[in-house]
């Protein structure tokens, strides 16, 4: 079996390229290597699932890819740009423009309507009120929530909240959509709806990375990377 | 664009916890209210003095013999005479009127009533110069003065003391130092000019006073009226020149008289009031600072409470600057709202003080703007630390925060 990582090293047009990525958590005298030396390349329009047991380093990897966390060692290129060289403004811009992040716990702002939540990234993109409205509305339509725009998160079901979160991740047309256990807090039928949504987003040409520990969720993806104890165990087409 | 968005977000979060916002603002509300009230009281007191000064008319210089100050030795030497008054009336062009005065406290008897009253011997132009008007009868006439008549004019409060209607008193007799005088007039009330009450004085002709009481030509005070306030310094020089010549004071020697300017007294009183106002406002300002510390405290709590929100915003593309601005704007808005409520409180308190305590209060736009600007500054200064803390949060740490 040939690993996709080897193939990708020659390719410079990758959306994401990780090389020898390490993330060490230091707690006093002790430390944990959540990631040891991860090499990974993701091309445009790929649909990737990251699998692994709890504590294997999936979230740590996603947070680094999402520019929310920094690696202890190794290199990360996002759209051919070296992330370690970015300053606060450039990182904020990368989170805003290049990446759409869907969290397991939704992370919607509770006092705002669905529409206002989806508009938040557009505020930081510097769009005016009217453009924000148009784009947020169309993102909510994409996830099938056109009729729930004025609801607050507390007035929505779990599946609907996650759809709002997906709309919010989509709204800036990012290069890549990251989802860390997006169905983890949902029942299985709602989870399946979200996965169908991801499938259709992939069909529309989006690049996706979905973290899960459930095989039937991972089966939606074209490629499955298995993590174990901070290392890539396998990387194969599904 | 982003600033209006920031303001909107801040308003939303303030509205989300209105009661706490109100408690947070309380310090600022009380601080601004106190500053506004104190300044209103001070300004009111100054305005009262201004009005008194305006009531003084142009300006009146008061000339007295300065024998008391003579080389530290207290010598009761009189130097001013009626001739001096005449010389001033003729010889100084900036002085429009001159009134010589002698005053003493004498026993006055009317029927079975007995009072000690300040009795002023003076000339017919006295009411003009000092701003009195007659309520009944007439003032001392030139003929009264030259004939040393025993006539008297009463201050407006005397009829009340005698328990007789003012109009009925004209033509009646009183005893001054056991000498019978005829009452020829009663003054209109003038009101205190701050030092003493002029409405319980009585007036007799100057010549009568000199003949009956002092037995000489000296006068105690010469009041010189200067109609144009801007010429007061020149008038003072003129008076000095005329009197030195009259008294034959040699060059290099001290004046044997002193010229006092009533407006100067009023001005120094006004300055004292101003200092007092600043002092009070300063003390009230301290409570503004205490209010600012309250704001800082709550903002720090808010940052901790909203750590997750900060994490979400950062994950969605907010820069450090965006977060910093948001918390800074929020604390500034809190302070400005507090300032607005404080302004209302201060204006209300000033109105109540004016109504029930009878103090003159004036809320000026300057004091309102000042208190407002100050509270905005307090919001910004005390918002910086919490805002910096929020901005410096690591996105992933903030997202993990429960
Ligand atoms: N903030 C942290 N501090 C210390 N250790 C951490 C922290 N976050 C994660 N870890 C550790 O890193 C390892 C990987 O964690 P994580 O990436 O969350 O795993 P997964 O998402 O696959 O369950 C675990 O052993 C976890 O305990
Ligand atoms: Mg995880």
Short mmCIF file of N, CA and C and ligand atoms in Angstrom, two decimals, chain A residues 58-59 104 180-181, ligand 2:
data_model
loop_
_atom_site.label_atom_id
_atom_site.label_comp_id
_atom_site.label_asym_id
_atom_site.label_seq_id
_atom_site.Cartn_x
_atom_site.Cartn_y
_atom_site.Cartn_z
N UNK A 58 -6.41 13.88 17.53
CA UNK A 58 -7.21 14.39 16.40
C UNK A 58 -7.52 15.88 16.55
N UNK A 59 -8.02 16.24 17.74
CA UNK A 59 -8.38 17.66 17.95
C UNK A 59 -7.16 18.54 17.90
N UNK A 104 -17.39 20.59 17.60
CA UNK A 104 -18.29 19.57 18.14
C UNK A 104 -19.41 20.21 18.96
N UNK A 180 -14.54 19.16 13.60
CA UNK A 180 -14.03 18.27 14.65
C UNK A 180 -15.21 17.59 15.33
N UNK A 181 -15.41 16.32 15.02
CA UNK A 181 -16.53 15.53 15.52
C UNK A 181 -17.85 16.30 15.42
MG1 LIG C 2 -11.15 15.57 20.22
#
